[in-house]
Coordinates of C-alpha atoms in Angstrom, one line a residue:
X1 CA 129.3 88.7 -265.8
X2 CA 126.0 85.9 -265.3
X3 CA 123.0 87.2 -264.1
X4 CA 121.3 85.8 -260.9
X5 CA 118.9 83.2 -261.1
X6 CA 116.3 85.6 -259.5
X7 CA 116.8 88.0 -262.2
X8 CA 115.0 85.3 -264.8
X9 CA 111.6 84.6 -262.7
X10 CA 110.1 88.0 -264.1
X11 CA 110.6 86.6 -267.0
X12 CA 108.8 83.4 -266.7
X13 CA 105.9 84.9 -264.8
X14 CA 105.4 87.0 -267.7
X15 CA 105.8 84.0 -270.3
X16 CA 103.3 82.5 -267.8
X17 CA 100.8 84.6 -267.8
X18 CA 101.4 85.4 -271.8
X19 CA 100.4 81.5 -272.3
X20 CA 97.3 81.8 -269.3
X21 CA 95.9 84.7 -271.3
X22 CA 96.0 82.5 -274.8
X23 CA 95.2 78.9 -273.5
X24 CA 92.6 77.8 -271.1
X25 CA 94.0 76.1 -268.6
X26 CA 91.0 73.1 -269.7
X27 CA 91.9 73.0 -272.9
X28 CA 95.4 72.4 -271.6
X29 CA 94.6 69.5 -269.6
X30 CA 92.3 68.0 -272.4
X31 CA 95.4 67.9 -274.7
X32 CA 97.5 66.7 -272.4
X33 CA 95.2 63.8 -271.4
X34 CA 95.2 63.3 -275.2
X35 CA 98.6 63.7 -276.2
X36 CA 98.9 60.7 -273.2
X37 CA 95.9 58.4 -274.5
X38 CA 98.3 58.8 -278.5
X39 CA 101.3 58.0 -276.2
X40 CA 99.9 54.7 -275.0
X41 CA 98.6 53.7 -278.0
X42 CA 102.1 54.1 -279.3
X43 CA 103.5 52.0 -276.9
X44 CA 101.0 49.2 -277.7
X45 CA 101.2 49.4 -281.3
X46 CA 104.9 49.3 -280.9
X47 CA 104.6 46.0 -278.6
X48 CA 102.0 44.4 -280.8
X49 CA 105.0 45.3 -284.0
X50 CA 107.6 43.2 -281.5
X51 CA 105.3 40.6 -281.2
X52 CA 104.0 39.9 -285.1
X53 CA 108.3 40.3 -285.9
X54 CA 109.0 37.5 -283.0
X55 CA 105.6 34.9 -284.4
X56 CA 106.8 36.2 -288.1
X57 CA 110.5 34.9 -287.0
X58 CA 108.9 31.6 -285.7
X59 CA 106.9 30.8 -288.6
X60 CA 110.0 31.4 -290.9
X61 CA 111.7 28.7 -288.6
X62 CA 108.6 26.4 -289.0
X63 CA 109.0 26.7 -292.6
X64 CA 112.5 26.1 -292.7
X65 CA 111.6 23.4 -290.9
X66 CA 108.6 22.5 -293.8
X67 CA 111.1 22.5 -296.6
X68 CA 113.7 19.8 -294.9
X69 CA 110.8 17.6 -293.8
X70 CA 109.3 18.0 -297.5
X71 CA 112.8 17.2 -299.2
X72 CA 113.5 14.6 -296.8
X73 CA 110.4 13.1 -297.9
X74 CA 110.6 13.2 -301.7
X75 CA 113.7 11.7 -301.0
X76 CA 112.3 8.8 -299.2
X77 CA 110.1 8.4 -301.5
X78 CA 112.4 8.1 -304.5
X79 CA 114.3 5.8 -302.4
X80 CA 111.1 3.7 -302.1
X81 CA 109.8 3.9 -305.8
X82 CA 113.8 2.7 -306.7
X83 CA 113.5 -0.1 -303.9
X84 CA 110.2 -1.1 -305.5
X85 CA 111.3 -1.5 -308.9
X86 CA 114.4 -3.5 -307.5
X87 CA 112.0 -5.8 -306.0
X88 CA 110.2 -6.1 -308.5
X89 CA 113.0 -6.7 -311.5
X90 CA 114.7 -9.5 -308.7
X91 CA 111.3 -10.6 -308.5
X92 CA 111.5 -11.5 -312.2
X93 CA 114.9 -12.5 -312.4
X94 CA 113.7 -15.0 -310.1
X95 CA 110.3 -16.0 -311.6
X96 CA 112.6 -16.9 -315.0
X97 CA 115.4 -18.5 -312.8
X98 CA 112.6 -20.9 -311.6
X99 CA 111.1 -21.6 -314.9
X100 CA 114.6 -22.2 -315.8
X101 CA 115.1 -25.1 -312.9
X102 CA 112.0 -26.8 -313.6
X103 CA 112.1 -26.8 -317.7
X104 CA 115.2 -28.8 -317.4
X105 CA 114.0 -31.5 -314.8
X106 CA 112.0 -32.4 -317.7
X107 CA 113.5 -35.6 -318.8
X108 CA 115.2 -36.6 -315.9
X109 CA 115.2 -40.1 -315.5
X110 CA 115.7 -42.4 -312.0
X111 CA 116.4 -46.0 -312.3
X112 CA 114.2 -45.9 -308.5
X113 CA 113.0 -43.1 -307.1
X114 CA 111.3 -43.2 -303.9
X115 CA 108.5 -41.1 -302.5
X116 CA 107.7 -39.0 -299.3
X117 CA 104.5 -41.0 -299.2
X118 CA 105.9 -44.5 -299.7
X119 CA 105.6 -45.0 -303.3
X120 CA 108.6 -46.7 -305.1
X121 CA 108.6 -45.8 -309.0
X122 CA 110.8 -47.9 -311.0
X123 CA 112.5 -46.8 -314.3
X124 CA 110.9 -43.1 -313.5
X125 CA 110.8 -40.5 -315.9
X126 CA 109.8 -36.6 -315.5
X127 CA 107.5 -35.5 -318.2
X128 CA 106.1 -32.0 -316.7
X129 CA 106.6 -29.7 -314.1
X130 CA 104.6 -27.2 -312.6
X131 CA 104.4 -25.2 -309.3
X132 CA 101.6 -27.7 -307.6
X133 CA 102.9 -31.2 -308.7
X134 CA 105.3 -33.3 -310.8
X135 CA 104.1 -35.5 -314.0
X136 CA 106.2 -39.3 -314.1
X137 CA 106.5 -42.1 -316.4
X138 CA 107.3 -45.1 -314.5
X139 CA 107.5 -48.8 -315.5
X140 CA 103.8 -49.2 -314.5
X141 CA 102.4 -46.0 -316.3
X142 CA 102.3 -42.4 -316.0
X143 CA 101.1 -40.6 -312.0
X144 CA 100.8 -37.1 -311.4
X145 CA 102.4 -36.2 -308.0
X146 CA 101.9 -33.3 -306.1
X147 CA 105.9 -32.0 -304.8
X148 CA 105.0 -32.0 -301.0
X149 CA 105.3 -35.5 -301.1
X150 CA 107.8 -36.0 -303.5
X151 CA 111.5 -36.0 -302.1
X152 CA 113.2 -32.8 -300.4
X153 CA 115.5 -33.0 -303.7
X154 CA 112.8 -33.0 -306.6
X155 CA 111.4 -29.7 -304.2
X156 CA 114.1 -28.0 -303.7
X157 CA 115.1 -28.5 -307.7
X158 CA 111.8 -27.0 -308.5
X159 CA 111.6 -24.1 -306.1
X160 CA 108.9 -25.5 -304.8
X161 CA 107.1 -23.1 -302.5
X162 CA 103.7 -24.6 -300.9
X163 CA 102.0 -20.8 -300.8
X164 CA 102.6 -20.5 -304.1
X165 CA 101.3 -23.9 -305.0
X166 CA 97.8 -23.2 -303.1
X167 CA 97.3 -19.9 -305.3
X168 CA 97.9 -21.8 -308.6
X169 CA 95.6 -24.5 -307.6
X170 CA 92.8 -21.7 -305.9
X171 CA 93.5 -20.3 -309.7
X172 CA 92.3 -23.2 -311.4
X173 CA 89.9 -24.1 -309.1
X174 CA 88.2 -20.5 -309.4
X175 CA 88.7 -20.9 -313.4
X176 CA 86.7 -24.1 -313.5
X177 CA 84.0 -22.5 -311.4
X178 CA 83.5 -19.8 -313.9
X179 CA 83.4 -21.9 -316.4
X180 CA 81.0 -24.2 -315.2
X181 CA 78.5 -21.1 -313.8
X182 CA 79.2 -19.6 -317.9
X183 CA 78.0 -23.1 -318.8
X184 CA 75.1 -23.2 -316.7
X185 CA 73.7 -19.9 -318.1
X186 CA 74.1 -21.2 -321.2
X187 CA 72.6 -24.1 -320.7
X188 CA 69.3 -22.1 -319.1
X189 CA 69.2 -19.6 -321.3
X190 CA 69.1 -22.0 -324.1
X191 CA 67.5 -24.6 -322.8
X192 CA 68.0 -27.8 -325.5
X193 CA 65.1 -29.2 -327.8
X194 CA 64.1 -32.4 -327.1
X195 CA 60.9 -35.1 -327.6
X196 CA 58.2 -35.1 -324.3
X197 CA 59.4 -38.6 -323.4
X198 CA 63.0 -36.9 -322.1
X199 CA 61.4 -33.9 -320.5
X200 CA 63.2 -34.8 -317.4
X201 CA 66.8 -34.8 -319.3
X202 CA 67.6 -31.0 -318.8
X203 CA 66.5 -31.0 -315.1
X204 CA 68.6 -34.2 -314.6
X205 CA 71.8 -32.2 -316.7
X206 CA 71.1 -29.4 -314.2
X207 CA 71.2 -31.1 -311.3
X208 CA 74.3 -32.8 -312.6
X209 CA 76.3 -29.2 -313.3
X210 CA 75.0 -27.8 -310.0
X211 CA 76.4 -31.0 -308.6
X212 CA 79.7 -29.6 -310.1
X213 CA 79.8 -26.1 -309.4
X214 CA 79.1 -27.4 -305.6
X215 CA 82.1 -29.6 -305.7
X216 CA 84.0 -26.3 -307.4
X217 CA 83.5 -23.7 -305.0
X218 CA 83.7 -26.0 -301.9
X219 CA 87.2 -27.0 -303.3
X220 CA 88.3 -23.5 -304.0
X221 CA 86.8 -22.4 -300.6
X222 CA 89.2 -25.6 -298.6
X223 CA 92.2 -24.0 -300.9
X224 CA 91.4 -20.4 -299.9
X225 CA 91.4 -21.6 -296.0
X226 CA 94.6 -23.7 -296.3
X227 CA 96.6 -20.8 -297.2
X228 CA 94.7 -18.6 -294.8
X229 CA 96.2 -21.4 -292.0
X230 CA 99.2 -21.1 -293.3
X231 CA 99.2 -17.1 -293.3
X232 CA 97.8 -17.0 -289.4
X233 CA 99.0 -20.7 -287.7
X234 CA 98.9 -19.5 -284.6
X235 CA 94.9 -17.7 -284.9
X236 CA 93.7 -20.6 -286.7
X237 CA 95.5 -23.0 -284.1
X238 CA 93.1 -25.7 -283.2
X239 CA 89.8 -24.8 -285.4
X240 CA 87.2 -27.3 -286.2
X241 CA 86.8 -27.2 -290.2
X242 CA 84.6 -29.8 -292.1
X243 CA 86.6 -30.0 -295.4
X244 CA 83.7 -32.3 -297.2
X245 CA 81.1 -29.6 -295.9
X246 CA 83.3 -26.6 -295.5
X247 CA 80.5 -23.8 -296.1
X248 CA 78.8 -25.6 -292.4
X249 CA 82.3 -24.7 -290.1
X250 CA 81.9 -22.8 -287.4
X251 CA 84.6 -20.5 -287.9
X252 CA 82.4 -19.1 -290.7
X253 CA 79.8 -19.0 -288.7
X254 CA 78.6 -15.0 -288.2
X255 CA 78.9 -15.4 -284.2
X256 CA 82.2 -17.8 -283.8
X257 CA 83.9 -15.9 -286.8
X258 CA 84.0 -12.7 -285.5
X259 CA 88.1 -13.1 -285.0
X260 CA 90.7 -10.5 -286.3
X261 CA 91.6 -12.7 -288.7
X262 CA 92.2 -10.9 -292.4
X263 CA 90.6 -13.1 -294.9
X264 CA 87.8 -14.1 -292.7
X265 CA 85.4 -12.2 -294.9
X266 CA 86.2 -13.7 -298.4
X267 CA 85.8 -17.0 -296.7
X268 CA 82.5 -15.6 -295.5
X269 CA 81.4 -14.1 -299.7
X270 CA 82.7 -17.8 -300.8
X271 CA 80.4 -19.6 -298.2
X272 CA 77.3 -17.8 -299.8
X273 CA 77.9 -18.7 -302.8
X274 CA 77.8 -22.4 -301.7
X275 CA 74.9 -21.9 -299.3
X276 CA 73.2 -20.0 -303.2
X277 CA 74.0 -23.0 -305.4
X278 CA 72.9 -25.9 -302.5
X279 CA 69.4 -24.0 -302.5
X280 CA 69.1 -24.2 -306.0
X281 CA 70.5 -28.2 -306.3
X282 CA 67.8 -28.9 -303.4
X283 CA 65.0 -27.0 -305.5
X284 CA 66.2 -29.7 -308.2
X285 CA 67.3 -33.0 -305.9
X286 CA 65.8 -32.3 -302.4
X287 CA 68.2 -35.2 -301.0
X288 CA 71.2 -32.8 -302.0
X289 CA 74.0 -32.3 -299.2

């Protein structure tokens, strides 16, 4: 019943030469090198897709990633601002505990009590306590003793910590500075009436405050580098400092104190302001040192 296979190509060479009388053969070839050219663009459109979809899939991860880092840090940080305020409220648990201990050595009495330094007090009674020094009434009068060379019990009663004792006393020596430099301004601004015979009073009070603020600032400048020695023992191992001049020690010196040594530079600010108020005490008292 099937026809043979020879049968049909009549057939296509008429469809053939249907198509060859309606199409130029040129125009065939131009679409086909078009339809191509759309193919290929396809194909690289449909790579380029794969591609964003694999980045897009990597940047999701990456900011999956984003949000546990962030968390994880909030959470750190919230840990940190609760350690902080620990700190800080065991900090002032301990600052009260402290004031505690040393209110109620006041009053203690020793029928002897004998000193780091050699000192032997008789019939000794505290009368104040602070975080420098200890007050005493003895059976020859009242001394004021600083606790690093009292005894290991009276320090250890007090809390005594000697960093903490060098910023009270660089406190107070800073306070007394700025009181004497308010002073001084005063004193210039307004300078005080008085007859021609004591014309020379004021310049003489002058030199006698600038005299002051001198011994001020080169105390508060020896505190400051005693508890910069104790911060850095082993940098400041073995350097030359004149205590009774400190503003002429070499390690302040701009060449020789070029260390790594945090706190240099305040050192430094302080020495200027010693080297300031020696100028004007020379302008005054040339023979000033």
């Amino acid at each position: 019943m099937s026809r043979h296979p020879t049968r049909s190509l009549p057939v296509t060479a008429a469809v053939l030469l249907l198509m060859g009388g309606c199409v130029k053969k040129s125009e065939y070839d131009a679409l086909q090198i078009e339809n191509q050219t759309l193919q290929t663009r396809v194909d690289e459109t449909n790579h380029l897709l794969v591609q964003s979809q694999a980045d897009l899939s990597a940047l999701q991860v990456q900011m999956q990633q984003f949000v546990v880092v962030q968390t994880q840090l909030q959470k750190t940080q919230l840990e940190l601002t609760q350690s902080q305020d620990q700190l800080k409220a065991l900090k002032s648990q301990f600052d009260q505990f402290r004031t505690q201990r040393r209110s109620a050595m006041v009053g203690r009495k020793f029928p002897v009590l004998n000193l780091d330094d050699g000192k032997v007090l008789r019939d000794a009674e505290i009368t104040a306590v602070s975080a420098e020094d200890v007050s005493i009434r003895h059976a020859d009068g009242l001394v004021k003793v600083a606790f690093a060379k009292t005894t290991p019990d009276l320090r250890w009663e007090a809390c005594y910590d000697p960093l903490e004792a060098l910023e009270k006393s660089r406190e107070k020596t800073l306070l007394k500075t700025r009181e004497t430099e308010s002073r001084l301004v005063r004193e210039q601004a307004s300078p005080p009436q008085s007859p021609a015979p004591s014309t020379a009073m004021p310049a003489l009070n002058a030199v006698e405050i600038l005299r002051t603020q001198l011994a001020s600032q080169r105390q508060a400048l020896n505190t400051d580098y005693q508890a910069l020695a104790a911060k850095n023992p082993a940098a400041l191992r073995g350097v030359e400092w004149n205590a009774s001049q400190p503003e002429a020690s070499p390690l302040l010196n701009t060449l020789s104190g070029s260390r790594a040594v945090l706190g240099i530079s305040r050192l430094q600010a302080q020495r200027t302001a010693i080297l300031a108020t020696l100028q004007q005490l020379r302008e005054l008292d040339p023979a000033a040192r």
